[in-house]
């Protein structure tokens, strides 16, 4: 009990220092996160939509021609991770939209 009390007292006296250290550590990382979040999570501009459509058409053409079978493991893994990320964003959007993990309120 005495040891727990000393530990609690020590944490209470050093809490402001720990908090300021955590803020100092996190501030530049949070600034970097917000910088990239603004760029990467922004909706596409009207100029980017035709490029995305052309990219999808190219993917379909490569699938039909069999070029997809010639992918390296690294490219296939990268494509799989991108597809997984897109699906996860879709699922997160669905969860936010229905305001719950299970079903819609009808």
mmCIF file of N, CA and C in Angstrom:
data_model
loop_
_atom_site.group_PDB
_atom_site.id
_atom_site.type_symbol
_atom_site.label_atom_id
_atom_site.label_comp_id
_atom_site.label_asym_id
_atom_site.label_seq_id
_atom_site.Cartn_x
_atom_site.Cartn_y
_atom_site.Cartn_z
ATOM 1 N N UNK A 1 0.835 -1.187 0.000
ATOM 2 C CA UNK A 1 0.000 0.000 0.000
ATOM 3 C C UNK A 1 0.881 1.251 0.000
ATOM 4 N N UNK A 2 1.955 1.193 0.802
ATOM 5 C CA UNK A 2 2.851 2.349 0.887
ATOM 6 C C UNK A 2 3.528 2.599 -0.461
ATOM 7 N N UNK A 3 3.899 1.519 -1.124
ATOM 8 C CA UNK A 3 4.559 1.642 -2.413
ATOM 9 C C UNK A 3 3.606 2.232 -3.460
ATOM 10 N N UNK A 4 2.348 1.805 -3.439
ATOM 11 C CA UNK A 4 1.352 2.333 -4.374
ATOM 12 C C UNK A 4 1.101 3.810 -4.103
ATOM 13 N N UNK A 5 1.096 4.196 -2.850
ATOM 14 C CA UNK A 5 0.879 5.596 -2.491
ATOM 15 C C UNK A 5 2.049 6.455 -2.980
ATOM 16 N N UNK A 6 3.281 5.955 -2.823
ATOM 17 C CA UNK A 6 4.451 6.701 -3.309
ATOM 18 C C UNK A 6 4.418 6.833 -4.837
ATOM 19 N N UNK A 7 4.000 5.747 -5.504
ATOM 20 C CA UNK A 7 3.911 5.778 -6.960
ATOM 21 C C UNK A 7 2.859 6.789 -7.409
ATOM 22 N N UNK A 8 1.722 6.806 -6.759
ATOM 23 C CA UNK A 8 0.664 7.755 -7.099
ATOM 24 C C UNK A 8 1.120 9.188 -6.850
ATOM 25 N N UNK A 9 1.828 9.415 -5.757
ATOM 26 C CA UNK A 9 2.323 10.755 -5.441
ATOM 27 C C UNK A 9 3.370 11.185 -6.464
ATOM 28 N N UNK A 10 4.217 10.264 -6.842
ATOM 29 C CA UNK A 10 5.264 10.578 -7.831
ATOM 30 C C UNK A 10 4.649 10.910 -9.189
ATOM 31 N N UNK A 11 3.637 10.152 -9.586
ATOM 32 C CA UNK A 11 2.953 10.424 -10.852
ATOM 33 C C UNK A 11 2.251 11.772 -10.786
ATOM 34 N N UNK A 12 1.619 12.070 -9.657
ATOM 35 C CA UNK A 12 0.904 13.341 -9.509
ATOM 36 C C UNK A 12 1.860 14.530 -9.570
ATOM 37 N N UNK A 13 3.055 14.379 -9.024
ATOM 38 C CA UNK A 13 3.992 15.507 -9.049
ATOM 39 C C UNK A 13 4.645 15.666 -10.417
ATOM 40 N N UNK A 14 4.792 14.560 -11.159
ATOM 41 C CA UNK A 14 5.453 14.642 -12.460
ATOM 42 C C UNK A 14 4.470 14.731 -13.627
ATOM 43 N N UNK A 15 3.169 14.739 -13.356
ATOM 44 C CA UNK A 15 2.168 14.771 -14.422
ATOM 45 C C UNK A 15 2.305 15.998 -15.323
ATOM 46 N N UNK A 16 2.492 17.203 -14.789
ATOM 47 C CA UNK A 16 2.630 18.354 -15.689
ATOM 48 C C UNK A 16 3.837 18.233 -16.634
ATOM 49 N N UNK A 17 4.937 17.701 -16.123
ATOM 50 C CA UNK A 17 6.119 17.523 -16.975
ATOM 51 C C UNK A 17 5.845 16.487 -18.059
ATOM 52 N N UNK A 18 5.201 15.394 -17.685
ATOM 53 C CA UNK A 18 4.879 14.358 -18.664
ATOM 54 C C UNK A 18 3.913 14.893 -19.724
ATOM 55 N N UNK A 19 2.938 15.664 -19.289
ATOM 56 C CA UNK A 19 1.964 16.218 -20.218
ATOM 57 C C UNK A 19 2.631 17.187 -21.188
ATOM 58 N N UNK A 20 3.478 18.058 -20.687
ATOM 59 C CA UNK A 20 4.152 19.017 -21.574
ATOM 60 C C UNK A 20 5.112 18.303 -22.526
ATOM 61 N N UNK A 21 5.744 17.233 -22.061
ATOM 62 C CA UNK A 21 6.616 16.452 -22.944
ATOM 63 C C UNK A 21 5.797 15.768 -24.032
ATOM 64 N N UNK A 22 4.633 15.253 -23.676
ATOM 65 C CA UNK A 22 3.770 14.602 -24.665
ATOM 66 C C UNK A 22 3.275 15.605 -25.701
ATOM 67 N N UNK A 23 2.930 16.812 -25.258
ATOM 68 C CA UNK A 23 2.482 17.849 -26.191
ATOM 69 C C UNK A 23 3.623 18.262 -27.106
ATOM 70 N N UNK A 24 4.806 18.443 -26.550
ATOM 71 C CA UNK A 24 5.964 18.834 -27.357
ATOM 72 C C UNK A 24 6.315 17.740 -28.365
ATOM 73 N N UNK A 25 6.157 16.494 -27.988
ATOM 74 C CA UNK A 25 6.446 15.381 -28.888
ATOM 75 C C UNK A 25 5.393 15.277 -29.989
ATOM 76 N N UNK A 26 4.146 15.494 -29.628
ATOM 77 C CA UNK A 26 3.055 15.278 -30.563
ATOM 78 C C UNK A 26 2.754 16.424 -31.507
ATOM 79 N N UNK A 27 3.122 17.646 -31.135
ATOM 80 C CA UNK A 27 2.752 18.809 -31.946
ATOM 81 C C UNK A 27 3.284 18.746 -33.377
ATOM 82 N N UNK A 28 4.568 18.516 -33.605
ATOM 83 C CA UNK A 28 5.034 18.474 -34.998
ATOM 84 C C UNK A 28 4.454 17.287 -35.774
ATOM 85 N N UNK A 29 4.239 16.176 -35.098
ATOM 86 C CA UNK A 29 3.662 15.015 -35.778
ATOM 87 C C UNK A 29 2.204 15.270 -36.152
ATOM 88 N N UNK A 30 1.481 15.941 -35.288
ATOM 89 C CA UNK A 30 0.098 16.281 -35.584
ATOM 90 C C UNK A 30 0.023 17.287 -36.727
ATOM 91 N N UNK A 31 0.950 18.244 -36.755
ATOM 92 C CA UNK A 31 0.983 19.210 -37.856
ATOM 93 C C UNK A 31 1.252 18.506 -39.186
ATOM 94 N N UNK A 32 2.162 17.549 -39.187
ATOM 95 C CA UNK A 32 2.444 16.781 -40.402
ATOM 96 C C UNK A 32 1.228 15.966 -40.812
ATOM 97 N N UNK A 33 0.565 15.348 -39.844
ATOM 98 C CA UNK A 33 -0.636 14.577 -40.144
ATOM 99 C C UNK A 33 -1.695 15.451 -40.791
ATOM 100 N N UNK A 34 -1.957 16.631 -40.229
ATOM 101 C CA UNK A 34 -2.996 17.502 -40.785
ATOM 102 C C UNK A 34 -2.618 18.001 -42.166
ATOM 103 N N UNK A 35 -1.326 18.250 -42.398
ATOM 104 C CA UNK A 35 -0.890 18.690 -43.722
ATOM 105 C C UNK A 35 -1.237 17.640 -44.776
ATOM 106 N N UNK A 36 -0.887 16.395 -44.494
ATOM 107 C CA UNK A 36 -1.167 15.332 -45.460
ATOM 108 C C UNK A 36 -2.645 14.976 -45.502
ATOM 109 N N UNK A 37 -3.357 15.088 -44.392
ATOM 110 C CA UNK A 37 -4.784 14.779 -44.367
ATOM 111 C C UNK A 37 -5.557 15.743 -45.250
ATOM 112 N N UNK A 38 -5.188 17.015 -45.228
ATOM 113 C CA UNK A 38 -5.868 17.999 -46.078
ATOM 114 C C UNK A 38 -5.683 17.668 -47.548
ATOM 115 N N UNK A 39 -4.514 17.188 -47.910
ATOM 116 C CA UNK A 39 -4.226 16.882 -49.308
ATOM 117 C C UNK A 39 -4.846 15.547 -49.718
ATOM 118 N N UNK A 40 -4.625 14.515 -48.914
ATOM 119 C CA UNK A 40 -5.021 13.168 -49.305
ATOM 120 C C UNK A 40 -6.502 12.886 -49.110
ATOM 121 N N UNK A 41 -7.129 13.496 -48.142
ATOM 122 C CA UNK A 41 -8.524 13.190 -47.846
ATOM 123 C C UNK A 41 -9.494 14.172 -48.469
ATOM 124 N N UNK A 42 -8.997 15.098 -49.283
ATOM 125 C CA UNK A 42 -9.863 16.044 -49.962
ATOM 126 C C UNK A 42 -10.596 15.337 -51.098
ATOM 127 N N UNK A 43 -11.843 15.743 -51.373
ATOM 128 C CA UNK A 43 -12.549 15.122 -52.500
ATOM 129 C C UNK A 43 -11.861 15.486 -53.814
ATOM 130 N N UNK A 44 -12.039 14.666 -54.831
ATOM 131 C CA UNK A 44 -11.371 14.949 -56.103
ATOM 132 C C UNK A 44 -11.923 16.213 -56.759
ATOM 133 N N UNK A 45 -11.038 16.920 -57.429
ATOM 134 C CA UNK A 45 -11.468 18.101 -58.173
ATOM 135 C C UNK A 45 -12.092 17.647 -59.490
ATOM 136 N N UNK A 46 -12.857 18.495 -60.141
ATOM 137 C CA UNK A 46 -13.444 18.103 -61.430
ATOM 138 C C UNK A 46 -12.397 17.719 -62.479
ATOM 139 N N UNK A 47 -11.198 18.266 -62.394
ATOM 140 C CA UNK A 47 -10.150 17.926 -63.350
ATOM 141 C C UNK A 47 -9.593 16.527 -63.109
ATOM 142 N N UNK A 48 -9.690 16.024 -61.883
ATOM 143 C CA UNK A 48 -9.144 14.713 -61.559
ATOM 144 C C UNK A 48 -10.082 13.562 -61.933
ATOM 145 N N UNK A 49 -11.350 13.836 -62.096
ATOM 146 C CA UNK A 49 -12.323 12.775 -62.368
ATOM 147 C C UNK A 49 -12.074 12.102 -63.720
ATOM 148 N N UNK A 50 -11.849 12.836 -64.821
ATOM 149 C CA UNK A 50 -11.560 12.143 -66.089
ATOM 150 C C UNK A 50 -10.283 11.299 -66.030
ATOM 151 N N UNK A 51 -9.276 11.761 -65.304
ATOM 152 C CA UNK A 51 -8.048 10.970 -65.165
ATOM 153 C C UNK A 51 -8.324 9.665 -64.431
ATOM 154 N N UNK A 52 -9.177 9.723 -63.410
ATOM 155 C CA UNK A 52 -9.515 8.500 -62.663
ATOM 156 C C UNK A 52 -10.298 7.535 -63.557
ATOM 157 N N UNK A 53 -11.194 8.058 -64.362
ATOM 158 C CA UNK A 53 -11.960 7.205 -65.270
ATOM 159 C C UNK A 53 -11.036 6.551 -66.286
ATOM 160 N N UNK A 54 -10.087 7.323 -66.835
ATOM 161 C CA UNK A 54 -9.116 6.750 -67.777
ATOM 162 C C UNK A 54 -8.266 5.673 -67.110
ATOM 163 N N UNK A 55 -7.906 5.892 -65.862
ATOM 164 C CA UNK A 55 -7.117 4.910 -65.127
ATOM 165 C C UNK A 55 -7.892 3.613 -64.946
ATOM 166 N N UNK A 56 -9.170 3.723 -64.631
ATOM 167 C CA UNK A 56 -10.004 2.528 -64.473
ATOM 168 C C UNK A 56 -10.159 1.805 -65.805
ATOM 169 N N UNK A 57 -10.340 2.571 -66.885
ATOM 170 C CA UNK A 57 -10.437 1.955 -68.212
ATOM 171 C C UNK A 57 -9.148 1.220 -68.557
ATOM 172 N N UNK A 58 -8.002 1.803 -68.221
ATOM 173 C CA UNK A 58 -6.722 1.149 -68.467
ATOM 174 C C UNK A 58 -6.576 -0.133 -67.670
ATOM 175 N N UNK A 59 -7.064 -0.117 -66.444
ATOM 176 C CA UNK A 59 -7.017 -1.322 -65.612
ATOM 177 C C UNK A 59 -7.882 -2.426 -66.217
ATOM 178 N N UNK A 60 -9.053 -2.051 -66.707
ATOM 179 C CA UNK A 60 -9.940 -3.042 -67.329
ATOM 180 C C UNK A 60 -9.292 -3.608 -68.591
ATOM 181 N N UNK A 61 -8.675 -2.732 -69.409
ATOM 182 C CA UNK A 61 -7.999 -3.204 -70.620
ATOM 183 C C UNK A 61 -6.844 -4.151 -70.280
ATOM 184 N N UNK A 62 -6.079 -3.822 -69.248
ATOM 185 C CA UNK A 62 -4.958 -4.692 -68.872
ATOM 186 C C UNK A 62 -5.459 -6.024 -68.320
ATOM 187 N N UNK A 63 -6.594 -6.007 -67.646
ATOM 188 C CA UNK A 63 -7.176 -7.249 -67.144
ATOM 189 C C UNK A 63 -7.630 -8.133 -68.304
ATOM 190 N N UNK A 64 -8.249 -7.500 -69.310
ATOM 191 C CA UNK A 64 -8.734 -8.258 -70.460
ATOM 192 C C UNK A 64 -7.589 -8.807 -71.310
ATOM 193 N N UNK A 65 -6.481 -8.082 -71.375
ATOM 194 C CA UNK A 65 -5.369 -8.523 -72.214
ATOM 195 C C UNK A 65 -4.455 -9.528 -71.505
ATOM 196 N N UNK A 66 -4.641 -9.737 -70.225
ATOM 197 C CA UNK A 66 -3.837 -10.703 -69.494
ATOM 198 C C UNK A 66 -2.591 -10.106 -68.864
ATOM 199 N N UNK A 67 -2.392 -8.807 -68.964
ATOM 200 C CA UNK A 67 -1.224 -8.169 -68.367
ATOM 201 C C UNK A 67 -1.254 -8.283 -66.849
ATOM 202 N N UNK A 68 -2.433 -8.455 -66.302
ATOM 203 C CA UNK A 68 -2.573 -8.564 -64.855
ATOM 204 C C UNK A 68 -1.815 -9.778 -64.306
ATOM 205 N N UNK A 69 -1.680 -10.813 -65.122
ATOM 206 C CA UNK A 69 -0.973 -12.013 -64.675
ATOM 207 C C UNK A 69 0.535 -11.801 -64.631
ATOM 208 N N UNK A 70 1.008 -10.710 -65.213
ATOM 209 C CA UNK A 70 2.451 -10.440 -65.254
ATOM 210 C C UNK A 70 2.901 -9.468 -64.169
ATOM 211 N N UNK A 71 2.044 -9.186 -63.221
ATOM 212 C CA UNK A 71 2.415 -8.280 -62.135
ATOM 213 C C UNK A 71 3.460 -8.927 -61.235
ATOM 214 N N UNK A 72 4.325 -8.099 -60.694
ATOM 215 C CA UNK A 72 5.259 -8.610 -59.693
ATOM 216 C C UNK A 72 4.512 -8.750 -58.364
ATOM 217 N N UNK A 73 5.101 -9.454 -57.446
ATOM 218 C CA UNK A 73 4.483 -9.636 -56.134
ATOM 219 C C UNK A 73 4.328 -8.286 -55.440
ATOM 220 N N UNK A 74 5.329 -7.440 -55.578
ATOM 221 C CA UNK A 74 5.269 -6.115 -54.954
ATOM 222 C C UNK A 74 4.099 -5.290 -55.510
ATOM 223 N N UNK A 75 3.933 -5.294 -56.830
ATOM 224 C CA UNK A 75 2.835 -4.537 -57.444
ATOM 225 C C UNK A 75 1.484 -5.113 -57.025
ATOM 226 N N UNK A 76 1.374 -6.436 -57.004
ATOM 227 C CA UNK A 76 0.117 -7.075 -56.610
ATOM 228 C C UNK A 76 -0.212 -6.757 -55.156
ATOM 229 N N UNK A 77 0.784 -6.785 -54.290
ATOM 230 C CA UNK A 77 0.570 -6.459 -52.885
ATOM 231 C C UNK A 77 0.148 -5.006 -52.727
ATOM 232 N N UNK A 78 0.813 -4.122 -53.445
ATOM 233 C CA UNK A 78 0.465 -2.696 -53.380
ATOM 234 C C UNK A 78 -0.964 -2.476 -53.867
ATOM 235 N N UNK A 79 -1.339 -3.118 -54.976
ATOM 236 C CA UNK A 79 -2.698 -2.976 -55.492
ATOM 237 C C UNK A 79 -3.713 -3.531 -54.498
ATOM 238 N N UNK A 80 -3.379 -4.631 -53.869
ATOM 239 C CA UNK A 80 -4.268 -5.197 -52.860
ATOM 240 C C UNK A 80 -4.438 -4.286 -51.662
ATOM 241 N N UNK A 81 -3.358 -3.655 -51.235
ATOM 242 C CA UNK A 81 -3.450 -2.726 -50.101
ATOM 243 C C UNK A 81 -4.278 -1.500 -50.447
ATOM 244 N N UNK A 82 -4.130 -1.001 -51.662
ATOM 245 C CA UNK A 82 -4.930 0.160 -52.090
ATOM 246 C C UNK A 82 -6.407 -0.220 -52.134
ATOM 247 N N UNK A 83 -6.703 -1.394 -52.682
ATOM 248 C CA UNK A 83 -8.095 -1.845 -52.733
ATOM 249 C C UNK A 83 -8.664 -2.025 -51.327
ATOM 250 N N UNK A 84 -7.865 -2.554 -50.420
ATOM 251 C CA UNK A 84 -8.308 -2.718 -49.037
ATOM 252 C C UNK A 84 -8.576 -1.370 -48.387
ATOM 253 N N UNK A 85 -7.708 -0.392 -48.654
ATOM 254 C CA UNK A 85 -7.917 0.943 -48.091
ATOM 255 C C UNK A 85 -9.209 1.555 -48.601
ATOM 256 N N UNK A 86 -9.469 1.414 -49.892
ATOM 257 C CA UNK A 86 -10.710 1.958 -50.460
ATOM 258 C C UNK A 86 -11.922 1.293 -49.823
ATOM 259 N N UNK A 87 -11.874 -0.029 -49.675
ATOM 260 C CA UNK A 87 -12.986 -0.733 -49.033
ATOM 261 C C UNK A 87 -13.181 -0.301 -47.585
ATOM 262 N N UNK A 88 -12.089 -0.111 -46.853
ATOM 263 C CA UNK A 88 -12.211 0.301 -45.457
ATOM 264 C C UNK A 88 -12.828 1.694 -45.348
ATOM 265 N N UNK A 89 -12.417 2.621 -46.228
ATOM 266 C CA UNK A 89 -13.031 3.953 -46.216
ATOM 267 C C UNK A 89 -14.521 3.856 -46.530
ATOM 268 N N UNK A 90 -14.889 2.958 -47.455
ATOM 269 C CA UNK A 90 -16.302 2.757 -47.764
ATOM 270 C C UNK A 90 -17.052 2.264 -46.529
ATOM 271 N N UNK A 91 -16.491 1.256 -45.861
ATOM 272 C CA UNK A 91 -17.153 0.713 -44.676
ATOM 273 C C UNK A 91 -17.249 1.748 -43.559
ATOM 274 N N UNK A 92 -16.206 2.532 -43.372
ATOM 275 C CA UNK A 92 -16.245 3.576 -42.344
ATOM 276 C C UNK A 92 -17.322 4.598 -42.684
ATOM 277 N N UNK A 93 -17.419 4.960 -43.960
ATOM 278 C CA UNK A 93 -18.472 5.890 -44.382
ATOM 279 C C UNK A 93 -19.853 5.323 -44.143
ATOM 280 N N UNK A 94 -20.028 4.034 -44.393
ATOM 281 C CA UNK A 94 -21.316 3.397 -44.135
ATOM 282 C C UNK A 94 -21.652 3.416 -42.645
ATOM 283 N N UNK A 95 -20.671 3.125 -41.809
ATOM 284 C CA UNK A 95 -20.905 3.119 -40.363
ATOM 285 C C UNK A 95 -21.271 4.516 -39.883
ATOM 286 N N UNK A 96 -20.570 5.527 -40.399
ATOM 287 C CA UNK A 96 -20.884 6.903 -40.015
ATOM 288 C C UNK A 96 -22.267 7.280 -40.522
ATOM 289 N N UNK A 97 -22.585 6.875 -41.751
ATOM 290 C CA UNK A 97 -23.872 7.231 -42.338
ATOM 291 C C UNK A 97 -25.050 6.629 -41.604
ATOM 292 N N UNK A 98 -24.925 5.400 -41.160
ATOM 293 C CA UNK A 98 -26.050 4.769 -40.470
ATOM 294 C C UNK A 98 -25.981 4.944 -38.964
ATOM 295 N N UNK A 99 -24.922 5.589 -38.490
ATOM 296 C CA UNK A 99 -24.739 5.921 -37.072
ATOM 297 C C UNK A 99 -24.785 4.686 -36.172
ATOM 298 N N UNK A 100 -24.165 3.629 -36.639
ATOM 299 C CA UNK A 100 -24.081 2.415 -35.847
ATOM 300 C C UNK A 100 -23.399 1.327 -36.635
ATOM 301 N N UNK A 101 -22.986 0.282 -35.947
ATOM 302 C CA UNK A 101 -22.292 -0.802 -36.612
ATOM 303 C C UNK A 101 -23.243 -1.769 -37.297
ATOM 304 N N UNK A 102 -24.486 -1.864 -36.794
ATOM 305 C CA UNK A 102 -25.397 -2.892 -37.279
ATOM 306 C C UNK A 102 -26.669 -2.241 -37.799
ATOM 307 N N UNK A 103 -26.972 -2.460 -39.062
ATOM 308 C CA UNK A 103 -28.258 -2.107 -39.650
ATOM 309 C C UNK A 103 -28.607 -0.636 -39.648
ATOM 310 N N UNK A 104 -29.678 -0.345 -40.327
ATOM 311 C CA UNK A 104 -30.225 1.007 -40.408
ATOM 312 C C UNK A 104 -31.459 1.102 -39.510
ATOM 313 N N UNK A 105 -31.722 2.289 -39.001
ATOM 314 C CA UNK A 105 -32.977 2.529 -38.272
ATOM 315 C C UNK A 105 -34.055 2.808 -39.305
ATOM 316 N N UNK A 106 -35.000 1.881 -39.421
ATOM 317 C CA UNK A 106 -36.057 2.028 -40.442
ATOM 318 C C UNK A 106 -37.344 2.412 -39.780
#
